[in-house]
Coordinates of C-alpha atoms and ligand atoms in Angstrom, one line a residue:
M1 CA 88.2 87.9 4.0
E2 CA 84.7 87.5 2.4
Q3 CA 85.3 90.8 0.7
M4 CA 88.6 89.6 -0.6
Y5 CA 87.1 86.4 -2.0
E6 CA 84.3 88.6 -3.4
S7 CA 86.9 90.9 -5.3
L8 CA 88.2 87.6 -6.9
G9 CA 84.6 86.6 -8.0
I10 CA 83.5 84.3 -5.2
S11 CA 80.1 84.9 -4.0
K12 CA 78.9 85.3 -0.5
E13 CA 76.8 82.0 -1.0
V14 CA 79.8 80.1 -2.0
Y15 CA 82.0 81.3 0.4
A16 CA 79.7 80.4 3.4
Y17 CA 79.1 77.1 2.0
G18 CA 83.0 76.5 1.8
E19 CA 83.3 77.7 5.3
S20 CA 80.6 75.5 6.7
I21 CA 82.6 72.4 5.1
L22 CA 85.7 73.5 6.4
A23 CA 84.7 73.7 9.9
D24 CA 84.3 70.1 10.2
L25 CA 87.7 69.4 8.6
K26 CA 89.7 71.0 11.1
P27 CA 90.8 67.8 13.1
R28 CA 91.9 66.2 9.6
F29 CA 93.8 69.1 8.5
D30 CA 95.7 69.0 11.9
G31 CA 96.7 65.4 11.2
I32 CA 97.9 66.4 7.8
D33 CA 100.0 69.3 9.2
E34 CA 101.6 66.8 11.7
T35 CA 102.6 64.4 8.9
A36 CA 104.1 67.4 7.0
E37 CA 106.0 68.4 10.3
Y38 CA 107.4 65.0 10.6
N39 CA 108.5 64.8 7.1
Q40 CA 109.9 68.2 7.1
L41 CA 112.1 67.3 9.9
K42 CA 113.2 64.0 8.0
V43 CA 114.1 66.2 5.0
I44 CA 116.0 68.6 7.2
R45 CA 117.8 65.7 8.9
A46 CA 118.8 64.3 5.6
M47 CA 120.2 67.6 4.4
Q48 CA 122.3 68.1 7.6
Q49 CA 123.4 64.5 7.5
S50 CA 124.5 64.9 3.8
R51 CA 126.3 68.2 4.7
V52 CA 124.5 70.3 2.1
S53 CA 126.5 73.6 1.7
A54 CA 126.1 76.5 -0.8
E55 CA 128.5 75.0 -3.1
C56 CA 125.9 72.3 -3.9
F57 CA 123.8 75.0 -5.8
N58 CA 126.6 75.6 -8.2
T59 CA 126.2 74.2 -11.8
S60 CA 128.1 72.0 -14.0
S61 CA 128.1 71.5 -17.7
G62 CA 129.6 69.2 -20.2
Y63 CA 130.2 65.8 -18.6
G64 CA 129.5 66.9 -15.2
Y65 CA 132.3 64.9 -13.6
N66 CA 132.6 65.3 -9.9
D67 CA 129.6 67.6 -9.6
I68 CA 129.3 67.8 -5.8
G69 CA 125.7 69.4 -6.1
R70 CA 124.2 66.4 -7.9
D71 CA 126.1 63.8 -5.8
T72 CA 125.2 65.3 -2.5
L73 CA 121.4 65.6 -3.8
E74 CA 121.4 61.9 -4.4
E75 CA 122.6 61.5 -0.9
V76 CA 119.9 63.4 0.4
Y77 CA 117.1 61.5 -1.3
A78 CA 118.8 58.4 -0.3
A79 CA 119.1 59.6 3.3
A80 CA 115.4 60.9 3.4
F81 CA 113.9 57.7 1.9
H82 CA 116.1 55.4 3.9
T83 CA 117.8 53.7 0.9
E84 CA 121.5 53.0 0.0
A85 CA 121.6 55.1 -3.1
A86 CA 119.5 57.2 -5.3
L87 CA 119.6 58.7 -8.8
V88 CA 118.1 62.3 -9.1
R89 CA 118.7 63.9 -12.3
P90 CA 117.3 66.5 -14.7
Q91 CA 118.4 64.1 -17.6
I92 CA 115.4 61.9 -16.3
T93 CA 112.7 63.9 -18.3
C94 CA 109.7 62.7 -16.3
G95 CA 108.0 59.9 -14.1
T96 CA 107.5 57.4 -17.2
H97 CA 111.1 57.9 -18.0
A98 CA 112.2 57.2 -14.5
L99 CA 110.2 54.1 -14.4
A100 CA 111.3 52.9 -17.9
V101 CA 114.9 53.2 -16.6
A102 CA 114.4 51.5 -13.5
L103 CA 112.7 48.8 -15.3
S104 CA 115.2 48.4 -18.5
G105 CA 118.1 48.8 -16.2
N106 CA 117.0 45.9 -14.1
L107 CA 115.6 43.4 -16.3
R108 CA 117.4 41.2 -18.9
P109 CA 116.1 39.1 -21.9
G110 CA 114.2 36.2 -20.6
D111 CA 113.3 37.8 -17.4
E112 CA 109.5 38.3 -16.5
L113 CA 108.0 41.5 -14.9
L114 CA 105.0 40.9 -12.8
S115 CA 102.7 43.9 -11.9
I116 CA 100.7 42.8 -8.6
S117 CA 98.6 45.8 -8.6
G118 CA 96.7 45.3 -11.8
K119 CA 97.0 47.3 -14.8
P120 CA 99.9 49.7 -14.6
Y121 CA 99.7 53.4 -15.3
D122 CA 98.8 54.2 -19.1
T123 CA 102.2 55.4 -20.2
L124 CA 103.8 52.3 -18.9
E125 CA 101.7 49.9 -21.4
E126 CA 104.1 51.1 -24.1
V127 CA 107.1 51.0 -22.0
I128 CA 106.4 47.3 -21.2
G129 CA 105.0 46.4 -24.5
I130 CA 101.4 45.6 -23.4
R131 CA 100.6 47.7 -26.3
P132 CA 103.1 47.0 -29.0
S133 CA 105.5 49.9 -29.2
C134 CA 108.9 50.6 -30.6
G135 CA 111.8 49.8 -28.1
S136 CA 109.4 48.3 -25.4
L137 CA 110.9 45.8 -23.0
A138 CA 108.7 43.2 -25.0
E139 CA 111.1 43.8 -27.9
Y140 CA 114.1 43.0 -25.8
G141 CA 112.5 39.6 -24.8
V142 CA 111.3 40.5 -21.3
T143 CA 107.8 39.1 -20.7
Y144 CA 105.0 40.6 -18.6
A145 CA 102.5 39.1 -16.4
Q146 CA 99.8 40.8 -14.2
V147 CA 97.8 39.9 -11.2
D148 CA 94.6 42.2 -10.6
L149 CA 93.8 43.6 -7.2
R150 CA 90.7 42.2 -5.7
P151 CA 87.3 43.8 -6.1
D152 CA 87.9 45.8 -2.6
G153 CA 91.3 47.0 -4.0
S154 CA 93.5 44.6 -1.9
F155 CA 96.3 42.4 -3.0
D156 CA 95.4 38.9 -4.3
F157 CA 97.9 36.9 -2.4
D158 CA 96.8 33.5 -3.8
G159 CA 97.0 34.9 -7.4
I160 CA 100.3 36.5 -6.6
A161 CA 101.8 33.0 -5.2
K162 CA 100.4 31.3 -8.3
A163 CA 101.9 33.7 -10.8
L164 CA 105.6 33.5 -9.5
K165 CA 107.6 31.8 -12.1
P166 CA 111.3 30.8 -12.0
Q167 CA 111.8 33.6 -14.5
T168 CA 109.9 36.2 -12.5
R169 CA 112.7 38.8 -11.9
L170 CA 110.9 42.0 -10.8
I171 CA 107.6 43.0 -9.2
E172 CA 106.0 46.2 -9.9
I173 CA 103.5 47.9 -7.5
Q174 CA 101.9 51.1 -8.4
R175 CA 100.9 53.0 -5.1
S176 CA 98.5 55.7 -6.5
K177 CA 95.5 54.8 -8.4
G178 CA 96.5 57.2 -11.0
Y179 CA 93.5 57.6 -13.2
Q180 CA 91.7 54.4 -12.2
T181 CA 88.8 54.1 -9.7
R182 CA 90.4 51.6 -7.6
P183 CA 91.5 52.7 -4.0
T184 CA 95.2 53.9 -3.6
L185 CA 97.3 51.5 -1.7
S186 CA 98.6 52.5 1.8
V187 CA 102.4 51.9 2.6
A188 CA 101.4 49.4 5.1
Q189 CA 99.4 47.4 2.6
I190 CA 102.4 47.6 0.1
G191 CA 104.6 46.5 3.0
E192 CA 102.5 43.3 3.6
A193 CA 102.8 42.3 -0.3
I194 CA 106.5 42.8 -0.2
A195 CA 107.0 40.9 2.9
F196 CA 104.7 38.0 1.3
V197 CA 106.6 37.9 -2.0
K198 CA 110.2 38.1 -0.3
Q199 CA 109.3 35.2 2.0
L200 CA 108.6 33.0 -1.0
R201 CA 111.2 34.4 -3.2
P202 CA 113.7 36.6 -1.8
D203 CA 115.7 36.9 -5.2
I204 CA 112.8 38.9 -6.7
L205 CA 113.1 42.7 -7.0
V206 CA 110.3 44.9 -5.9
M207 CA 109.9 48.3 -7.6
V208 CA 107.2 50.7 -6.3
D209 CA 105.8 53.4 -8.7
N210 CA 105.6 56.1 -5.9
C211 CA 104.3 58.9 -8.2
Y212 CA 101.7 61.3 -6.2
G213 CA 102.4 59.3 -2.9
E214 CA 105.6 61.0 -1.7
F215 CA 105.3 62.5 1.7
V216 CA 101.5 61.7 2.1
E217 CA 102.3 59.3 5.0
R218 CA 105.4 59.1 7.3
L219 CA 106.7 56.2 5.8
E220 CA 107.6 55.4 2.0
P221 CA 107.4 52.2 0.4
S222 CA 111.3 52.0 0.8
D223 CA 110.7 51.8 4.7
V224 CA 108.8 48.6 4.2
G225 CA 111.1 46.6 2.0
A226 CA 110.9 48.0 -1.6
D227 CA 114.1 47.5 -3.5
M228 CA 113.2 50.9 -5.6
I229 CA 111.0 53.6 -5.5
V230 CA 110.5 55.8 -8.4
G231 CA 108.9 59.2 -9.2
S232 CA 108.6 62.2 -10.9
L233 CA 110.2 65.8 -9.7
I234 CA 107.3 67.7 -11.3
K235 CA 105.1 65.9 -8.7
N236 CA 105.3 65.9 -4.9
P237 CA 109.1 65.6 -4.4
G238 CA 110.0 68.5 -6.6
G239 CA 107.9 70.8 -4.4
G240 CA 106.6 72.7 -7.3
L241 CA 110.3 74.3 -7.8
A242 CA 112.0 71.5 -9.8
P243 CA 111.7 72.4 -13.5
I244 CA 112.1 68.8 -14.9
G245 CA 113.5 65.5 -13.3
G246 CA 112.8 62.1 -12.0
Y247 CA 114.4 59.9 -9.1
I248 CA 115.0 56.3 -8.5
A249 CA 115.9 55.6 -4.8
G250 CA 116.9 52.1 -3.6
T251 CA 119.7 49.4 -3.3
K252 CA 122.9 50.2 -4.4
E253 CA 122.8 47.5 -7.0
C254 CA 119.4 48.7 -8.4
V255 CA 120.2 52.2 -8.7
E256 CA 123.6 51.5 -10.2
R257 CA 122.0 49.2 -12.9
A258 CA 119.6 52.0 -13.6
A259 CA 122.4 54.6 -13.9
Y260 CA 124.1 52.4 -16.5
R261 CA 121.1 52.5 -18.4
L262 CA 120.2 56.2 -18.0
T263 CA 123.7 57.2 -19.1
S264 CA 125.8 54.3 -20.7
P265 CA 127.4 51.0 -19.5
G266 CA 130.6 52.1 -17.9
L267 CA 129.7 55.6 -17.2
G268 CA 126.7 55.2 -14.9
K269 CA 126.3 57.9 -12.2
E270 CA 129.8 59.5 -13.0
V271 CA 128.5 61.7 -15.9
G272 CA 125.5 63.9 -16.0
A273 CA 125.8 67.9 -15.8
S274 CA 123.4 69.5 -13.4
L275 CA 122.9 72.5 -15.7
G276 CA 121.8 75.0 -13.1
V277 CA 118.9 73.2 -11.6
M278 CA 120.3 72.0 -8.3
Q279 CA 119.1 75.0 -6.2
S280 CA 115.6 74.3 -7.3
F281 CA 116.0 70.5 -6.7
Y282 CA 117.2 71.0 -3.1
Q283 CA 114.8 73.8 -2.3
G284 CA 111.9 71.8 -3.9
F285 CA 112.7 68.9 -2.0
F286 CA 112.8 71.0 1.3
L287 CA 109.3 72.4 0.5
A288 CA 107.8 69.3 -0.7
P289 CA 106.3 68.0 2.7
T290 CA 104.3 71.1 3.2
V291 CA 103.5 71.6 -0.7
T292 CA 102.1 67.9 -0.4
A293 CA 100.1 68.8 2.7
A294 CA 98.6 71.8 0.8
A295 CA 97.6 69.5 -2.0
L296 CA 96.1 67.0 0.3
K297 CA 93.9 69.6 2.1
G298 CA 92.9 70.7 -1.3
A299 CA 91.9 67.1 -2.2
I300 CA 89.9 66.8 0.9
F301 CA 88.0 70.0 0.7
A302 CA 87.1 69.1 -2.9
A303 CA 85.7 65.8 -1.8
N304 CA 83.5 67.3 1.1
I305 CA 82.3 70.0 -0.9
Y306 CA 81.2 67.9 -3.9
E307 CA 80.1 64.7 -1.9
R308 CA 77.7 66.9 0.3
L309 CA 76.2 68.3 -2.9
G310 CA 75.3 64.8 -4.0
F311 CA 78.3 64.0 -6.5
H312 CA 80.1 60.7 -6.4
V313 CA 83.7 61.4 -5.2
V314 CA 86.8 59.1 -5.0
P315 CA 88.0 58.8 -2.5
N316 CA 85.1 59.8 -0.5
G317 CA 85.1 62.8 2.0
T318 CA 86.1 60.7 5.0
E319 CA 88.7 58.1 3.7
E320 CA 92.1 57.9 4.6
R321 CA 94.5 59.3 2.0
H322 CA 97.6 57.7 0.3
D323 CA 97.9 60.0 -2.6
I324 CA 96.9 63.5 -3.7
I325 CA 94.5 62.8 -6.6
Q326 CA 90.9 63.6 -6.1
A327 CA 88.0 62.3 -8.8
V328 CA 84.8 64.0 -8.9
E329 CA 82.0 62.4 -10.9
F330 CA 79.6 65.1 -12.4
G331 CA 77.3 62.8 -14.4
F332 CA 77.1 65.7 -17.2
A333 CA 79.4 67.3 -19.6
D334 CA 78.9 70.9 -18.5
G335 CA 79.8 70.0 -14.8
M336 CA 83.1 68.9 -15.6
I337 CA 83.8 71.9 -18.0
S338 CA 82.5 74.3 -15.4
F339 CA 84.6 72.8 -12.7
C340 CA 87.7 73.0 -15.0
E341 CA 87.0 76.7 -15.9
G342 CA 87.0 77.5 -12.1
I343 CA 90.4 75.8 -11.7
Q344 CA 91.7 77.8 -14.6
A345 CA 90.2 81.2 -13.4
A346 CA 91.7 80.7 -10.0
A347 CA 95.3 80.2 -11.4
P348 CA 98.4 82.6 -10.9
V349 CA 99.4 82.1 -14.6
D350 CA 96.8 81.9 -17.6
S351 CA 93.9 82.9 -15.3
Y352 CA 92.2 84.6 -18.3
V353 CA 92.1 81.8 -20.8
T354 CA 89.2 79.5 -21.1
P355 CA 89.9 75.6 -21.3
E356 CA 88.1 73.8 -23.9
P357 CA 87.6 70.2 -24.7
W358 CA 89.9 68.9 -27.4
A359 CA 90.9 65.8 -29.2
M360 CA 94.1 64.3 -27.8
P361 CA 96.5 61.7 -28.9
G362 CA 95.6 58.4 -27.1
Y363 CA 92.2 59.2 -26.3
D364 CA 88.8 58.5 -27.9
S365 CA 87.1 61.2 -26.7
D366 CA 87.6 64.9 -26.2
V367 CA 89.7 65.8 -23.1
I368 CA 89.4 69.0 -21.2
M369 CA 92.6 70.0 -19.0
A370 CA 92.9 73.2 -16.7
A371 CA 96.3 74.2 -15.5
G372 CA 97.8 77.8 -14.8
A373 CA 101.3 76.4 -13.9
F374 CA 104.8 77.9 -13.3
V375 CA 106.3 74.6 -14.6
Q376 CA 104.4 73.4 -17.6
G377 CA 102.6 70.2 -17.1
S378 CA 103.3 70.2 -13.5
S379 CA 100.6 68.2 -11.5
I380 CA 101.7 69.2 -8.1
E381 CA 100.4 72.6 -9.2
L382 CA 96.7 72.9 -9.1
S383 CA 95.4 71.2 -12.2
A384 CA 92.3 69.1 -13.3
D385 CA 91.5 67.2 -16.4
G386 CA 89.5 64.3 -17.7
P387 CA 87.9 62.8 -20.8
V388 CA 84.5 64.3 -21.6
Q389 CA 82.5 61.1 -21.7
P390 CA 80.4 59.3 -19.1
P391 CA 80.8 59.3 -16.1
Y392 CA 82.2 62.8 -16.9
A393 CA 84.6 62.4 -14.0
V394 CA 87.3 65.2 -13.4
Y395 CA 90.7 64.2 -11.8
F396 CA 91.8 67.0 -9.8
Q397 CA 95.4 67.5 -8.0
G398 CA 98.0 69.8 -6.6
G399 CA 98.1 73.1 -5.1
L400 CA 101.4 74.6 -3.9
T401 CA 99.7 76.3 -1.1
W402 CA 96.5 75.7 0.8
P403 CA 95.0 79.2 0.1
H404 CA 95.4 78.7 -3.7
A405 CA 93.8 75.1 -3.7
K406 CA 91.0 76.5 -1.6
L407 CA 90.5 79.5 -4.1
G408 CA 90.4 77.0 -6.8
I409 CA 87.9 74.8 -5.5
L410 CA 85.7 77.5 -4.4
M411 CA 86.1 79.0 -8.0
S412 CA 85.0 75.6 -9.6
L413 CA 82.0 75.8 -7.3
Q414 CA 81.2 79.3 -8.3
K415 CA 81.0 78.3 -11.8
L416 CA 78.7 75.4 -11.3
Y417 CA 76.6 77.6 -9.0
E418 CA 76.3 80.5 -11.6
R419 CA 75.1 78.0 -14.2
G420 CA 72.5 76.5 -11.9
H421 CA 74.1 73.1 -11.6
V422 CA 74.2 73.1 -8.1
K423 CA 71.7 74.4 -5.2
L424 CA 73.6 75.4 -2.1
P425 CA 72.0 74.5 1.3
Q426 CA 70.8 77.4 3.3
K427 CA 73.5 79.1 5.3
I428 CA 74.0 76.9 8.5
Ligands
LIG501 C1 102.3 60.7 -13.3 C2 102.6 59.2 -13.2 C3 103.4 58.5 -13.9 C4 104.0 59.1 -15.1 O1 104.5 60.2 -14.9 P1 104.8 61.4 -16.0 O2 105.7 62.3 -15.3 O3 103.5 61.8 -16.4 O4 105.6 60.7 -17.2 C5 103.5 57.1 -13.7 N1 102.7 56.6 -12.8 C6 101.9 57.2 -11.8 C7 101.2 56.5 -10.8 C8 101.6 58.5 -12.0 O5 100.8 59.2 -11.4

């Protein structure tokens, strides 16, 4: 094994250090495998209940009327997430689009949208109109209010109670920290917040931005009272195989209102050709629990590798996980650059290119990104990025298989080691 790693450029010292870290992680990895096993059974049961057949993998074009593959897939998502209905489509272009459709389909002029997990994901600022933007909810007369999480990352229940107004129609909760430094919310915490809101105001809808959270735990927010959960298929539930897409799973009313927005009033779920992607949607969803487990192991391995070398990591090496994102703060630019070079060099695709910091729209510093993915921009595949500015933190996620995630992290360490940025402890 050591020789095999050496042939890929991992030195004996780096390999040995990695193995010493891994030895302690065995019980946690066993726990992750158990969650994956549970969720795998959940997906298989959903596919069996929905009577998935080879016919479902056929394609449709044009209007896509009576597309049995599309309609059955939506039943599978609903069965797996324990919701009444789901909308799962290649016409949903990304996670932001899925969230925008869910929000604009379920809000009307005069309604207020309330976020109770603080500032929402960057791209939603323009959807909502927090940053003025063409076509935002604000332009359609939907107002926005926000309750920040408390300093320890928990919900501010008093603040939420005070923020509820007669016009509050929909509450948004973002499960994953995304690219913030707050902790990710657990499904149990989300359930408490939903129960709190519903007891005060049963008429309010709750939507959870579930991006990066699917299959990390045994339960999803839809199991604890969310009216809608929303996510991207080029993250966890696409299992790395979906080439595009997003989902909205929830109550029949919520999903239908979203469908009338995605396609058109009057048409709703009835139109939308599946364009040959059904097999990868099904197969990706089937693989998603174990792919998510691989990504989680990678995140925990990276946290422990870098934490024990003295770097600040979020979440830390021992914390419970509720999403697949790992942040590592290097404190100096070449640390994050070396890390990204390592991730790139370990990729199956584009391993020979060197990522470079570059100016990007929407950022005031250069950004470095590493990804050698089969699906462009897919962040369930091993990838890393971050703005090159203090604290020089790199955000790292994904890995379709654990051995690939492991190689990527070891390669990142190799680059730092070769440049003298880290000293490895003597062999234990
Ligand atoms: C990725 C992400 C989104 C947006 O998804 P895109 O596919 O990038 O548009 C929204 N919310 C969270 C928490 C995410 O992680």
